[in-house]
mmCIF file of C-alpha atoms in Angstrom:
data_model
loop_
_atom_site.group_PDB
_atom_site.id
_atom_site.type_symbol
_atom_site.label_atom_id
_atom_site.label_comp_id
_atom_site.label_asym_id
_atom_site.label_seq_id
_atom_site.Cartn_x
_atom_site.Cartn_y
_atom_site.Cartn_z
ATOM 1 C CA UNK P 8 -1.317 -15.462 -57.048
ATOM 2 C CA UNK P 9 -0.138 -14.103 -53.687
ATOM 3 C CA UNK P 10 -2.818 -12.895 -51.284
ATOM 4 C CA UNK P 11 -2.594 -11.268 -47.855
ATOM 5 C CA UNK P 12 -5.474 -11.588 -45.439
ATOM 6 C CA UNK P 13 -6.267 -11.862 -41.762
ATOM 7 C CA UNK P 14 -5.149 -15.087 -40.151
ATOM 8 C CA UNK P 15 -7.905 -17.691 -40.037
ATOM 9 C CA UNK P 16 -9.068 -19.556 -36.947
ATOM 10 C CA UNK P 17 -7.182 -22.697 -38.012
ATOM 11 C CA UNK P 18 -4.019 -21.115 -39.426
ATOM 12 C CA UNK P 19 -1.881 -21.686 -36.321
ATOM 13 C CA UNK P 20 -0.568 -25.160 -37.244
ATOM 14 C CA UNK P 21 0.576 -24.096 -40.722
ATOM 15 C CA UNK P 22 1.925 -20.850 -39.217
ATOM 16 C CA UNK P 23 4.077 -22.733 -36.680
ATOM 17 C CA UNK P 24 5.495 -24.928 -39.454
ATOM 18 C CA UNK P 25 6.377 -21.792 -41.452
ATOM 19 C CA UNK P 26 8.055 -20.219 -38.408
ATOM 20 C CA UNK P 27 10.033 -23.432 -37.811
ATOM 21 C CA UNK P 28 11.267 -23.393 -41.433
ATOM 22 C CA UNK P 29 12.150 -19.691 -41.488
ATOM 23 C CA UNK P 30 13.330 -18.971 -37.943
ATOM 24 C CA UNK P 31 13.924 -22.313 -36.251
ATOM 25 C CA UNK P 32 13.983 -22.869 -32.520
ATOM 26 C CA UNK P 33 16.051 -19.724 -31.864
ATOM 27 C CA UNK P 34 12.835 -17.687 -32.021
ATOM 28 C CA UNK P 35 11.807 -19.046 -28.619
ATOM 29 C CA UNK P 36 14.843 -17.390 -26.967
ATOM 30 C CA UNK P 37 14.025 -13.831 -28.082
ATOM 31 C CA UNK P 38 12.873 -11.139 -25.650
ATOM 32 C CA UNK P 39 9.762 -10.556 -27.763
ATOM 33 C CA UNK P 40 8.767 -14.187 -27.251
ATOM 34 C CA UNK P 41 8.610 -13.592 -23.496
ATOM 35 C CA UNK P 42 5.823 -11.076 -24.161
ATOM 36 C CA UNK P 43 4.001 -13.349 -26.625
ATOM 37 C CA UNK P 44 4.200 -16.609 -24.664
ATOM 38 C CA UNK P 45 0.759 -18.039 -23.812
ATOM 39 C CA UNK P 46 -0.985 -14.970 -25.260
ATOM 40 C CA UNK P 47 -3.313 -14.425 -28.187
ATOM 41 C CA UNK P 48 -2.411 -11.811 -30.795
ATOM 42 C CA UNK P 49 -4.278 -8.498 -30.741
ATOM 43 C CA UNK P 50 -7.820 -8.967 -32.007
ATOM 44 C CA UNK P 51 -7.958 -8.800 -35.817
ATOM 45 C CA UNK P 52 -4.247 -7.957 -36.119
ATOM 46 C CA UNK P 53 -2.730 -11.237 -37.310
ATOM 47 C CA UNK P 54 -2.041 -11.590 -41.032
ATOM 48 C CA UNK P 55 -0.866 -14.332 -43.375
ATOM 49 C CA UNK P 56 0.258 -14.430 -46.992
ATOM 50 C CA UNK P 57 -0.632 -17.328 -49.274
ATOM 51 C CA UNK P 58 0.584 -18.355 -52.707
ATOM 52 C CA UNK P 59 -2.378 -20.395 -53.811
ATOM 53 C CA UNK P 60 -3.118 -22.653 -50.856
ATOM 54 C CA UNK P 61 0.379 -22.555 -49.340
ATOM 55 C CA UNK P 62 1.089 -20.157 -46.451
ATOM 56 C CA UNK P 63 4.263 -18.239 -47.305
ATOM 57 C CA UNK P 64 4.270 -15.410 -44.749
ATOM 58 C CA UNK P 65 2.977 -14.313 -41.376
ATOM 59 C CA UNK P 66 2.977 -11.347 -39.025
ATOM 60 C CA UNK P 67 1.111 -10.641 -35.799
ATOM 61 C CA UNK P 68 0.627 -7.653 -33.528
ATOM 62 C CA UNK P 69 0.398 -8.149 -29.755
ATOM 63 C CA UNK P 70 -1.076 -5.999 -26.989
ATOM 64 C CA UNK P 71 1.538 -4.654 -24.585
ATOM 65 C CA UNK P 72 1.883 -2.000 -21.938
ATOM 66 C CA UNK P 73 4.754 0.326 -22.885
ATOM 67 C CA UNK P 74 5.739 1.520 -19.425
ATOM 68 C CA UNK P 75 4.293 4.905 -18.525
ATOM 69 C CA UNK P 76 3.111 5.407 -22.144
ATOM 70 C CA UNK P 77 0.405 2.796 -21.627
ATOM 71 C CA UNK P 78 -1.167 0.716 -24.375
ATOM 72 C CA UNK P 79 0.869 -0.130 -27.462
ATOM 73 C CA UNK P 80 1.366 -3.013 -29.881
ATOM 74 C CA UNK P 81 4.377 -5.261 -30.444
ATOM 75 C CA UNK P 82 5.006 -6.501 -34.001
ATOM 76 C CA UNK P 83 6.400 -9.944 -34.645
ATOM 77 C CA UNK P 84 7.476 -12.298 -35.682
ATOM 78 C CA UNK P 85 7.499 -11.356 -39.343
ATOM 79 C CA UNK P 86 8.408 -14.425 -41.369
ATOM 80 C CA UNK P 87 8.402 -15.109 -45.108
ATOM 81 C CA UNK P 88 9.434 -18.352 -46.821
ATOM 82 C CA UNK P 89 12.999 -17.937 -48.060
ATOM 83 C CA UNK P 90 12.108 -18.463 -51.730
ATOM 84 C CA UNK P 91 9.898 -15.333 -51.528
ATOM 85 C CA UNK P 92 12.638 -13.192 -49.971
ATOM 86 C CA UNK P 93 12.779 -9.794 -51.673
ATOM 87 C CA UNK P 94 9.395 -10.266 -53.348
ATOM 88 C CA UNK P 95 7.553 -7.675 -51.249
ATOM 89 C CA UNK P 96 5.544 -10.229 -49.267
ATOM 90 C CA UNK P 97 7.076 -9.102 -45.953
ATOM 91 C CA UNK P 98 6.432 -5.432 -46.719
ATOM 92 C CA UNK P 99 2.859 -6.245 -47.706
ATOM 93 C CA UNK P 100 2.304 -8.020 -44.397
ATOM 94 C CA UNK P 101 3.770 -5.131 -42.381
ATOM 95 C CA UNK P 102 1.685 -2.541 -44.240
ATOM 96 C CA UNK P 103 -1.483 -4.643 -43.764
ATOM 97 C CA UNK P 104 -0.797 -4.923 -40.022
ATOM 98 C CA UNK P 105 0.065 -1.240 -39.520
ATOM 99 C CA UNK P 106 -2.927 -0.020 -41.549
ATOM 100 C CA UNK P 107 -5.313 -2.294 -39.636
ATOM 101 C CA UNK P 108 -3.814 -1.203 -36.298
ATOM 102 C CA UNK P 109 -4.241 2.466 -37.204
ATOM 103 C CA UNK P 110 -7.814 1.872 -38.398
ATOM 104 C CA UNK P 111 -8.562 0.158 -35.060
ATOM 105 C CA UNK P 112 -7.367 3.249 -33.185
ATOM 106 C CA UNK P 113 -3.999 2.030 -31.914
ATOM 107 C CA UNK P 114 -1.391 4.762 -31.363
ATOM 108 C CA UNK P 115 1.996 3.042 -31.601
ATOM 109 C CA UNK P 116 3.785 -0.150 -32.586
ATOM 110 C CA UNK P 117 7.111 -1.396 -31.218
ATOM 111 C CA UNK P 118 9.398 -4.140 -32.494
ATOM 112 C CA UNK P 119 12.880 -5.591 -32.279
ATOM 113 C CA UNK P 120 14.228 -5.885 -35.812
ATOM 114 C CA UNK P 121 16.576 -4.756 -38.550
ATOM 115 C CA UNK P 122 16.644 -0.925 -38.549
ATOM 116 C CA UNK P 123 17.431 -0.755 -42.273
ATOM 117 C CA UNK P 124 14.449 -2.952 -43.171
ATOM 118 C CA UNK P 125 11.891 -1.318 -40.883
ATOM 119 C CA UNK P 126 12.859 2.324 -41.619
ATOM 120 C CA UNK P 127 10.673 2.256 -44.769
ATOM 121 C CA UNK P 128 7.614 1.823 -42.531
ATOM 122 C CA UNK P 129 8.569 4.764 -40.307
ATOM 123 C CA UNK P 130 10.149 2.800 -37.464
ATOM 124 C CA UNK P 131 13.103 4.317 -35.639
ATOM 125 C CA UNK P 132 14.838 3.863 -32.285
ATOM 126 C CA UNK P 133 14.205 7.279 -30.691
ATOM 127 C CA UNK P 134 10.594 6.688 -29.516
ATOM 128 C CA UNK P 135 11.622 3.438 -27.789
ATOM 129 C CA UNK P 136 14.828 4.793 -26.239
ATOM 130 C CA UNK P 137 13.440 5.025 -22.687
ATOM 131 C CA UNK P 138 11.678 1.674 -22.752
ATOM 132 C CA UNK P 139 12.989 -1.778 -21.857
ATOM 133 C CA UNK P 140 12.199 -5.303 -22.992
ATOM 134 C CA UNK P 141 12.174 -8.267 -20.615
ATOM 135 C CA UNK P 142 15.324 -10.348 -21.045
ATOM 136 C CA UNK P 143 18.194 -9.560 -23.396
ATOM 137 C CA UNK P 144 17.542 -7.350 -26.435
ATOM 138 C CA UNK P 145 19.635 -5.297 -28.844
ATOM 139 C CA UNK P 146 18.936 -1.649 -28.033
ATOM 140 C CA UNK P 147 19.683 -0.442 -31.591
ATOM 141 C CA UNK P 148 17.115 -2.930 -32.969
ATOM 142 C CA UNK P 149 14.355 -1.820 -30.535
ATOM 143 C CA UNK P 150 12.202 0.605 -32.520
ATOM 144 C CA UNK P 151 8.762 2.166 -32.709
ATOM 145 C CA UNK P 152 6.429 3.917 -35.103
ATOM 146 C CA UNK P 153 3.588 6.278 -34.234
ATOM 147 C CA UNK P 154 0.291 5.701 -35.978
ATOM 148 C CA UNK P 155 -1.641 8.774 -36.953
ATOM 149 C CA UNK P 156 -1.383 11.964 -34.929
ATOM 150 C CA UNK P 157 0.618 12.431 -31.770
ATOM 151 C CA UNK P 158 3.733 10.989 -30.273
ATOM 152 C CA UNK P 159 2.389 8.638 -27.615
ATOM 153 C CA UNK P 160 5.800 7.180 -26.720
ATOM 154 C CA UNK P 161 7.741 10.456 -26.503
ATOM 155 C CA UNK P 162 9.745 10.515 -23.274
ATOM 156 C CA UNK P 163 8.202 7.281 -22.052
ATOM 157 C CA UNK P 164 10.077 4.982 -19.687
ATOM 158 C CA UNK P 165 9.526 1.566 -18.196
ATOM 159 C CA UNK P 166 9.415 -2.121 -19.010
ATOM 160 C CA UNK P 167 7.160 -3.574 -21.694
ATOM 161 C CA UNK P 168 4.676 -6.062 -20.299
ATOM 162 C CA UNK P 169 2.115 -8.296 -21.989
ATOM 163 C CA UNK P 170 -1.538 -7.290 -21.714
ATOM 164 C CA UNK P 171 -3.173 -9.466 -24.360
ATOM 165 C CA UNK P 172 -5.656 -12.230 -23.750
ATOM 166 C CA UNK P 173 -4.268 -15.518 -22.454
ATOM 167 C CA UNK P 174 -4.519 -18.761 -24.439
ATOM 168 C CA UNK P 175 -6.981 -21.096 -22.760
#
């Protein structure tokens, strides 16, 4: 039975092994990683999927400053074991993260990812069009979704910067 829940205090070792299997070392070169490096995920906004006792998926949200729009979240990485590809595990993780972020009062979530995949969750490029990521990023893959009422990123400009707690 597949379950999705908040990441536990000791999930990080199994999570890193999953990320190595699914994404490899290339994940450390991504612009999003620059914002995540040496930071903790947003409080209560890290989720994992298990099939029995085996971790098969993960997603985290990270606190960022979105230029002149102020506080926002950055989603990623989303990773699901290849044998569960197409099973809905990834979508379940994204929905869990977005619902929890909205319930916690967050206004917007940004990501760099496949536009076709993330459109089902309401992500699109327009809200992020005036924002920049540190390092190289694909502009057409840089997207955002607004949570709840309002359009907190509309017309915003500037560089994303990390604001989350540092790892000690």
